[in-house]
Amino acid sequence: AQSVTQLGSHVSVSEGALVLLRCNYSSSVPPYLFWYVQYPNQGLQLLLKYTSAATLVKGINGFEAEFKKSETSFHLTKPSAHMSDAAEYFCAVSASKAAGNKLTFGGGTRVLVKP
Amino acid sequence: NAGVTQTPKFQVLKTGQSMTLQCAQDMNHEYMSWYRQDPGMGLRLIHYSVGAGITDQGEVPNGYNVSRSTTEDFPLRLLSAAPSQTSVYFCASSLQVIDPYEQYFGPGTRLTVT
């Protein structure tokens, strides 16, 4: 069974500082990988996805993630945090194209942005 | 388009009661699913549907039933509520069954079972 581990349930960053959220996955086949963001009292919104094209994936709101097969990682970064980035972020994996929409989620990382 | 809508937004049940969480989408999406969100555990798939009349179990299906009589609607039924079902429930839909298409999530239903 596949699994997703997000290191750090809470991350605090200063406005303007780098945001780095870590995600490691286990999958026996090349996976599809996603990052979702959840703002308070809302549903999830797709930030970006990796589907075996370019290993560096750019998403919305200035976020990007790099797929590293050797490290089984898909870490999310943003060069300069903004107050509006305060939210919870979820990494998710789908095992295969056929299982495309059946997602396994990590536990989430809540980001706090300090002025 | 309203996207994915869920009702109710909040619900309190007593142990043993039953209820139905409603989910509807107006995007003509084939794929619909239900997740529950618990602190520190992310979202876990309860049931999903690849089209009208077709449903299947996800990771945590026990205690829940679903049906899909139309493309638009995908209700989730709690048969006999238990405190362990206290959670936030999200419905999601996607254009296609295969391929990792973007899933659109509803705003959620916060359920408390006492």
PDB file of C-alpha atoms in Angstrom:
ATOM      1  CA  ALA A   1       0.000   0.000   0.000  1.00  0.00           C
ATOM      2  CA  GLN A   2       1.199   3.457  -0.758  1.00  0.00           C
ATOM      3  CA  SER A   3       1.782   6.041   1.942  1.00  0.00           C
ATOM      4  CA  VAL A   4       2.646   9.718   2.223  1.00  0.00           C
ATOM      5  CA  THR A   5       4.653  11.318   5.010  1.00  0.00           C
ATOM      6  CA  GLN A   6       4.736  15.037   5.594  1.00  0.00           C
ATOM      7  CA  LEU A   7       7.495  16.089   7.952  1.00  0.00           C
ATOM      8  CA  GLY A   8       6.266  18.649  10.448  1.00  0.00           C
ATOM      9  CA  SER A   9       2.609  19.129  11.256  1.00  0.00           C
ATOM     10  CA  HIS A  10       3.228  22.862  11.842  1.00  0.00           C
ATOM     11  CA  VAL A  11       5.657  25.245  10.163  1.00  0.00           C
ATOM     12  CA  SER A  12       6.186  28.874  11.100  1.00  0.00           C
ATOM     13  CA  VAL A  13       7.830  31.270   8.655  1.00  0.00           C
ATOM     14  CA  SER A  14       8.380  35.005   8.541  1.00  0.00           C
ATOM     15  CA  GLU A  15       6.799  37.033   5.787  1.00  0.00           C
ATOM     16  CA  GLY A  16       9.260  37.184   2.902  1.00  0.00           C
ATOM     17  CA  ALA A  17      11.134  34.049   3.968  1.00  0.00           C
ATOM     18  CA  LEU A  18      11.397  30.755   2.108  1.00  0.00           C
ATOM     19  CA  VAL A  19       8.584  28.273   2.560  1.00  0.00           C
ATOM     20  CA  LEU A  20       9.691  24.625   2.445  1.00  0.00           C
ATOM     21  CA  LEU A  21       7.216  21.821   3.060  1.00  0.00           C
ATOM     22  CA  ARG A  22       8.510  18.271   2.943  1.00  0.00           C
ATOM     23  CA  CYS A  23       6.730  15.291   1.459  1.00  0.00           C
ATOM     24  CA  ASN A  24       8.011  11.740   1.060  1.00  0.00           C
ATOM     25  CA  TYR A  25       6.017   8.944  -0.490  1.00  0.00           C
ATOM     26  CA  SER A  26       6.195   5.219  -0.850  1.00  0.00           C
ATOM     27  CA  SER A  27       4.982   3.694  -4.048  1.00  0.00           C
ATOM     28  CA  SER A  28       5.985   0.600  -5.925  1.00  0.00           C
ATOM     29  CA  VAL A  29       5.352   2.220  -9.282  1.00  0.00           C
ATOM     30  CA  PRO A  30       6.026   5.701 -10.660  1.00  0.00           C
ATOM     31  CA  PRO A  31       3.418   7.813  -8.941  1.00  0.00           C
ATOM     32  CA  TYR A  32       1.354  10.849  -9.657  1.00  0.00           C
ATOM     33  CA  LEU A  33       1.905  13.459  -6.956  1.00  0.00           C
ATOM     34  CA  PHE A  34      -0.121  16.431  -5.833  1.00  0.00           C
ATOM     35  CA  TRP A  35      -0.075  19.338  -3.447  1.00  0.00           C
ATOM     36  CA  TYR A  36      -3.366  20.738  -2.203  1.00  0.00           C
ATOM     37  CA  VAL A  37      -3.981  23.788  -0.024  1.00  0.00           C
ATOM     38  CA  GLN A  38      -6.826  24.236   2.435  1.00  0.00           C
ATOM     39  CA  TYR A  39      -7.679  27.700   3.694  1.00  0.00           C
ATOM     40  CA  PRO A  40      -9.628  27.956   6.963  1.00  0.00           C
ATOM     41  CA  ASN A  41     -13.147  26.533   6.758  1.00  0.00           C
ATOM     42  CA  GLN A  42     -12.826  25.728   3.062  1.00  0.00           C
ATOM     43  CA  GLY A  43     -12.367  22.678   0.895  1.00  0.00           C
ATOM     44  CA  LEU A  44      -9.090  21.702  -0.737  1.00  0.00           C
ATOM     45  CA  GLN A  45      -7.691  23.462  -3.789  1.00  0.00           C
ATOM     46  CA  LEU A  46      -5.080  22.022  -6.145  1.00  0.00           C
ATOM     47  CA  LEU A  47      -1.730  23.831  -6.032  1.00  0.00           C
ATOM     48  CA  LEU A  48       0.171  21.658  -8.484  1.00  0.00           C
ATOM     49  CA  LYS A  49       0.618  18.104  -9.734  1.00  0.00           C
ATOM     50  CA  TYR A  50       3.381  15.906 -11.088  1.00  0.00           C
ATOM     51  CA  THR A  51       2.449  13.482 -13.869  1.00  0.00           C
ATOM     52  CA  SER A  52       5.834  12.202 -15.121  1.00  0.00           C
ATOM     53  CA  ALA A  53       6.614  15.145 -17.337  1.00  0.00           C
ATOM     54  CA  ALA A  54       9.066  17.769 -16.025  1.00  0.00           C
ATOM     55  CA  THR A  55      10.436  16.997 -12.579  1.00  0.00           C
ATOM     56  CA  LEU A  56      10.138  20.641 -11.502  1.00  0.00           C
ATOM     57  CA  VAL A  57       6.495  21.564 -11.379  1.00  0.00           C
ATOM     58  CA  LYS A  58       5.212  25.096 -11.079  1.00  0.00           C
ATOM     59  CA  GLY A  59       1.854  25.765  -9.492  1.00  0.00           C
ATOM     60  CA  ILE A  60      -0.384  28.604  -8.523  1.00  0.00           C
ATOM     61  CA  ASN A  61       0.468  31.431  -6.130  1.00  0.00           C
ATOM     62  CA  GLY A  62       4.229  31.132  -6.755  1.00  0.00           C
ATOM     63  CA  PHE A  63       4.615  27.609  -5.411  1.00  0.00           C
ATOM     64  CA  GLU A  64       6.689  24.921  -7.046  1.00  0.00           C
ATOM     65  CA  ALA A  65       7.696  21.356  -6.234  1.00  0.00           C
ATOM     66  CA  GLU A  66      10.468  19.066  -7.389  1.00  0.00           C
ATOM     67  CA  PHE A  67      10.044  15.347  -7.922  1.00  0.00           C
ATOM     68  CA  LYS A  68      13.132  13.377  -6.864  1.00  0.00           C
ATOM     69  CA  LYS A  69      12.703   9.704  -7.577  1.00  0.00           C
ATOM     70  CA  SER A  70      15.947   8.675  -5.853  1.00  0.00           C
ATOM     71  CA  GLU A  71      14.779  10.314  -2.641  1.00  0.00           C
ATOM     72  CA  THR A  72      11.067   9.477  -3.117  1.00  0.00           C
ATOM     73  CA  SER A  73      10.350  13.095  -2.327  1.00  0.00           C
ATOM     74  CA  PHE A  74       8.130  15.864  -3.645  1.00  0.00           C
ATOM     75  CA  HIS A  75       8.908  18.901  -1.517  1.00  0.00           C
ATOM     76  CA  LEU A  76       6.953  22.129  -1.950  1.00  0.00           C
ATOM     77  CA  THR A  77       8.666  25.520  -1.939  1.00  0.00           C
ATOM     78  CA  LYS A  78       7.907  29.191  -2.317  1.00  0.00           C
ATOM     79  CA  PRO A  79      10.762  31.703  -2.332  1.00  0.00           C
ATOM     80  CA  SER A  80       8.978  34.431  -0.401  1.00  0.00           C
ATOM     81  CA  ALA A  81       6.102  33.815   1.988  1.00  0.00           C
ATOM     82  CA  HIS A  82       3.075  36.074   2.012  1.00  0.00           C
ATOM     83  CA  MET A  83       0.539  36.448   4.776  1.00  0.00           C
ATOM     84  CA  SER A  84      -2.074  34.930   2.460  1.00  0.00           C
ATOM     85  CA  ASP A  85      -0.068  31.666   2.394  1.00  0.00           C
ATOM     86  CA  ALA A  86      -1.243  30.828   5.905  1.00  0.00           C
ATOM     87  CA  ALA A  87      -3.164  27.587   5.387  1.00  0.00           C
ATOM     88  CA  GLU A  88      -2.855  23.835   5.670  1.00  0.00           C
ATOM     89  CA  TYR A  89      -1.045  22.007   2.900  1.00  0.00           C
ATOM     90  CA  PHE A  90      -1.519  18.396   1.912  1.00  0.00           C
ATOM     91  CA  CYS A  91       0.669  16.178  -0.206  1.00  0.00           C
ATOM     92  CA  ALA A  92      -1.124  13.332  -1.985  1.00  0.00           C
ATOM     93  CA  VAL A  93      -0.171  10.430  -4.225  1.00  0.00           C
ATOM     94  CA  SER A  94      -1.951   8.311  -6.769  1.00  0.00           C
ATOM     95  CA  ALA A  95      -0.337   4.986  -7.531  1.00  0.00           C
ATOM     96  CA  SER A  96      -0.999   4.844 -11.238  1.00  0.00           C
ATOM     97  CA  LYS A  97      -2.780   6.383 -14.166  1.00  0.00           C
ATOM     98  CA  ALA A  98      -5.603   3.903 -13.837  1.00  0.00           C
ATOM     99  CA  ALA A  99      -6.027   4.801 -10.182  1.00  0.00           C
ATOM    100  CA  GLY A 100      -5.650   8.464 -11.036  1.00  0.00           C
ATOM    101  CA  ASN A 101      -8.365   9.863  -8.851  1.00  0.00           C
ATOM    102  CA  LYS A 102      -7.935   7.610  -5.812  1.00  0.00           C
ATOM    103  CA  LEU A 103      -5.644   9.687  -3.680  1.00  0.00           C
ATOM    104  CA  THR A 104      -3.673   8.860  -0.551  1.00  0.00           C
ATOM    105  CA  PHE A 105      -3.024  11.978   1.515  1.00  0.00           C
ATOM    106  CA  GLY A 106      -0.338  12.904   3.970  1.00  0.00           C
ATOM    107  CA  GLY A 107      -1.248  14.191   7.404  1.00  0.00           C
ATOM    108  CA  GLY A 108      -0.953  17.835   6.406  1.00  0.00           C
ATOM    109  CA  THR A 109       1.305  20.730   7.387  1.00  0.00           C
ATOM    110  CA  ARG A 110      -0.189  23.892   8.827  1.00  0.00           C
ATOM    111  CA  VAL A 111       1.742  27.014   7.828  1.00  0.00           C
ATOM    112  CA  LEU A 112       1.797  30.103  10.032  1.00  0.00           C
ATOM    113  CA  VAL A 113       3.197  33.293   8.510  1.00  0.00           C
ATOM    114  CA  LYS A 114       4.579  35.872  10.934  1.00  0.00           C
ATOM    115  CA  PRO A 115       4.675  39.548  10.003  1.00  0.00           C
TER     116      PRO A 115
ATOM    117  CA  ASN B   1     -21.385  26.978 -12.056  1.00  0.00           C
ATOM    118  CA  ALA B   2     -21.849  26.338  -8.359  1.00  0.00           C
ATOM    119  CA  GLY B   3     -19.131  23.671  -8.452  1.00  0.00           C
ATOM    120  CA  VAL B   4     -19.393  21.071  -5.683  1.00  0.00           C
ATOM    121  CA  THR B   5     -21.989  21.791  -3.028  1.00  0.00           C
ATOM    122  CA  GLN B   6     -22.505  19.987   0.272  1.00  0.00           C
ATOM    123  CA  THR B   7     -25.301  20.112   2.806  1.00  0.00           C
ATOM    124  CA  PRO B   8     -25.535  20.508   5.709  1.00  0.00           C
ATOM    125  CA  LYS B   9     -22.472  22.487   6.771  1.00  0.00           C
ATOM    126  CA  PHE B  10     -22.769  21.375  10.388  1.00  0.00           C
ATOM    127  CA  GLN B  11     -24.583  18.477  12.017  1.00  0.00           C
ATOM    128  CA  VAL B  12     -24.777  17.019  15.495  1.00  0.00           C
ATOM    129  CA  LEU B  13     -26.056  13.454  15.883  1.00  0.00           C
ATOM    130  CA  LYS B  14     -26.606  11.153  18.790  1.00  0.00           C
ATOM    131  CA  THR B  15     -25.057   7.704  18.760  1.00  0.00           C
ATOM    132  CA  GLY B  16     -27.209   5.332  16.765  1.00  0.00           C
ATOM    133  CA  GLN B  17     -28.948   7.950  14.649  1.00  0.00           C
ATOM    134  CA  SER B  18     -28.759   7.831  10.879  1.00  0.00           C
ATOM    135  CA  MET B  19     -28.425  10.645   8.407  1.00  0.00           C
ATOM    136  CA  THR B  20     -27.493  11.487   4.831  1.00  0.00           C
ATOM    137  CA  LEU B  21     -24.854  13.968   3.784  1.00  0.00           C
ATOM    138  CA  GLN B  22     -25.713  15.503   0.459  1.00  0.00           C
ATOM    139  CA  CYS B  23     -23.256  16.234  -2.351  1.00  0.00           C
ATOM    140  CA  ALA B  24     -24.006  17.666  -5.763  1.00  0.00           C
ATOM    141  CA  GLN B  25     -21.926  18.940  -8.671  1.00  0.00           C
ATOM    142  CA  ASP B  26     -22.975  20.795 -11.783  1.00  0.00           C
ATOM    143  CA  MET B  27     -19.855  20.245 -13.882  1.00  0.00           C
ATOM    144  CA  ASN B  28     -20.947  16.956 -15.478  1.00  0.00           C
ATOM    145  CA  HIS B  29     -18.062  15.157 -13.791  1.00  0.00           C
ATOM    146  CA  GLU B  30     -17.880  11.375 -14.066  1.00  0.00           C
ATOM    147  CA  TYR B  31     -15.920  10.770 -10.910  1.00  0.00           C
ATOM    148  CA  MET B  32     -17.149  11.612  -7.411  1.00  0.00           C
ATOM    149  CA  SER B  33     -15.801  10.655  -4.035  1.00  0.00           C
ATOM    150  CA  TRP B  34     -16.173  11.112  -0.293  1.00  0.00           C
ATOM    151  CA  TYR B  35     -13.315  11.735   2.116  1.00  0.00           C
ATOM    152  CA  ARG B  36     -13.162  12.225   5.836  1.00  0.00           C
ATOM    153  CA  GLN B  37     -10.622  14.543   7.406  1.00  0.00           C
ATOM    154  CA  ASP B  38      -9.276  13.915  10.885  1.00  0.00           C
ATOM    155  CA  PRO B  39      -6.497  15.873  12.617  1.00  0.00           C
ATOM    156  CA  GLY B  40      -3.037  14.625  11.722  1.00  0.00           C
ATOM    157  CA  MET B  41      -4.400  11.979   9.354  1.00  0.00           C
ATOM    158  CA  GLY B  42      -5.050  14.010   6.249  1.00  0.00           C
ATOM    159  CA  LEU B  43      -7.999  12.916   4.145  1.00  0.00           C
ATOM    160  CA  ARG B  44      -9.036   9.303   3.817  1.00  0.00           C
ATOM    161  CA  LEU B  45     -11.169   7.949   1.008  1.00  0.00           C
ATOM    162  CA  ILE B  46     -14.511   6.498   2.119  1.00  0.00           C
ATOM    163  CA  HIS B  47     -16.326   5.636  -1.120  1.00  0.00           C
ATOM    164  CA  TYR B  48     -16.101   6.677  -4.716  1.00  0.00           C
ATOM    165  CA  SER B  49     -18.077   6.463  -7.937  1.00  0.00           C
ATOM    166  CA  VAL B  50     -16.876   6.322 -11.523  1.00  0.00           C
ATOM    167  CA  GLY B  51     -20.290   7.076 -12.986  1.00  0.00           C
ATOM    168  CA  ALA B  52     -24.017   6.811 -12.391  1.00  0.00           C
ATOM    169  CA  GLY B  53     -24.925   3.413 -10.991  1.00  0.00           C
ATOM    170  CA  ILE B  54     -21.319   2.471 -10.141  1.00  0.00           C
ATOM    171  CA  THR B  55     -19.788   2.811  -6.680  1.00  0.00           C
ATOM    172  CA  ASP B  56     -16.882   1.224  -4.858  1.00  0.00           C
ATOM    173  CA  GLN B  57     -15.228   1.238  -1.467  1.00  0.00           C
ATOM    174  CA  GLY B  58     -12.262   3.313  -0.489  1.00  0.00           C
ATOM    175  CA  GLU B  59      -9.924   3.027   2.460  1.00  0.00           C
ATOM    176  CA  VAL B  60     -12.443   3.484   5.304  1.00  0.00           C
ATOM    177  CA  PRO B  61     -15.914   2.385   4.107  1.00  0.00           C
ATOM    178  CA  ASN B  62     -17.293   0.740   7.246  1.00  0.00           C
ATOM    179  CA  GLY B  63     -20.406   2.418   8.601  1.00  0.00           C
ATOM    180  CA  TYR B  64     -21.141   4.326   5.402  1.00  0.00           C
ATOM    181  CA  ASN B  65     -23.258   3.676   2.334  1.00  0.00           C
ATOM    182  CA  VAL B  66     -23.404   5.495  -0.985  1.00  0.00           C
ATOM    183  CA  SER B  67     -25.415   5.437  -4.163  1.00  0.00           C
ATOM    184  CA  ARG B  68     -25.151   7.264  -7.455  1.00  0.00           C
ATOM    185  CA  SER B  69     -28.472   7.401  -9.270  1.00  0.00           C
ATOM    186  CA  THR B  70     -27.567  10.511 -11.281  1.00  0.00           C
ATOM    187  CA  THR B  71     -24.351  12.068 -12.541  1.00  0.00           C
ATOM    188  CA  GLU B  72     -24.917  15.116 -10.357  1.00  0.00           C
ATOM    189  CA  ASP B  73     -25.605  13.645  -6.920  1.00  0.00           C
ATOM    190  CA  PHE B  74     -23.584  11.408  -4.616  1.00  0.00           C
ATOM    191  CA  PRO B  75     -25.110  11.178  -1.122  1.00  0.00           C
ATOM    192  CA  LEU B  76     -23.290   9.577   1.803  1.00  0.00           C
ATOM    193  CA  ARG B  77     -25.378   7.722   4.370  1.00  0.00           C
ATOM    194  CA  LEU B  78     -24.376   7.043   7.934  1.00  0.00           C
ATOM    195  CA  LEU B  79     -26.321   3.966   8.954  1.00  0.00           C
ATOM    196  CA  SER B  80     -25.900   4.110  12.744  1.00  0.00           C
ATOM    197  CA  ALA B  81     -23.720   6.992  13.850  1.00  0.00           C
ATOM    198  CA  ALA B  82     -20.835   6.350  16.234  1.00  0.00           C
ATOM    199  CA  PRO B  83     -18.544   8.827  18.024  1.00  0.00           C
ATOM    200  CA  SER B  84     -15.671   7.541  15.841  1.00  0.00           C
ATOM    201  CA  GLN B  85     -17.469   9.101  12.875  1.00  0.00           C
ATOM    202  CA  THR B  86     -17.020  12.589  14.276  1.00  0.00           C
ATOM    203  CA  SER B  87     -15.075  14.245  11.475  1.00  0.00           C
ATOM    204  CA  VAL B  88     -15.164  16.713   8.626  1.00  0.00           C
ATOM    205  CA  TYR B  89     -16.493  15.171   5.442  1.00  0.00           C
ATOM    206  CA  PHE B  90     -15.529  16.349   1.987  1.00  0.00           C
ATOM    207  CA  CYS B  91     -17.072  15.471  -1.318  1.00  0.00           C
ATOM    208  CA  ALA B  92     -14.956  15.807  -4.450  1.00  0.00           C
ATOM    209  CA  SER B  93     -15.509  15.418  -8.171  1.00  0.00           C
ATOM    210  CA  SER B  94     -13.314  15.087 -11.220  1.00  0.00           C
ATOM    211  CA  LEU B  95     -13.851  15.219 -14.933  1.00  0.00           C
ATOM    212  CA  GLN B  96     -12.543  11.777 -15.808  1.00  0.00           C
ATOM    213  CA  VAL B  97     -12.218   8.438 -14.158  1.00  0.00           C
ATOM    214  CA  ILE B  98      -8.621   7.778 -15.115  1.00  0.00           C
ATOM    215  CA  ASP B  99      -5.760  10.169 -15.459  1.00  0.00           C
ATOM    216  CA  PRO B 100      -4.910  12.358 -12.476  1.00  0.00           C
ATOM    217  CA  TYR B 101      -7.299  15.151 -13.304  1.00  0.00           C
ATOM    218  CA  GLU B 102      -7.828  17.923 -10.827  1.00  0.00           C
ATOM    219  CA  GLN B 103     -10.378  17.079  -8.163  1.00  0.00           C
ATOM    220  CA  TYR B 104     -12.766  19.812  -7.057  1.00  0.00           C
ATOM    221  CA  PHE B 105     -13.682  19.731  -3.397  1.00  0.00           C
ATOM    222  CA  GLY B 106     -16.818  20.908  -1.703  1.00  0.00           C
ATOM    223  CA  PRO B 107     -16.714  23.132   1.412  1.00  0.00           C
ATOM    224  CA  GLY B 108     -17.199  20.225   3.788  1.00  0.00           C
ATOM    225  CA  THR B 109     -19.685  19.032   6.409  1.00  0.00           C
ATOM    226  CA  ARG B 110     -18.585  19.094  10.036  1.00  0.00           C
ATOM    227  CA  LEU B 111     -20.229  16.195  11.866  1.00  0.00           C
ATOM    228  CA  THR B 112     -20.213  15.623  15.596  1.00  0.00           C
ATOM    229  CA  VAL B 113     -21.570  12.392  17.083  1.00  0.00           C
ATOM    230  CA  THR B 114     -22.271  12.459  20.803  1.00  0.00           C
TER     231      THR B 114
END
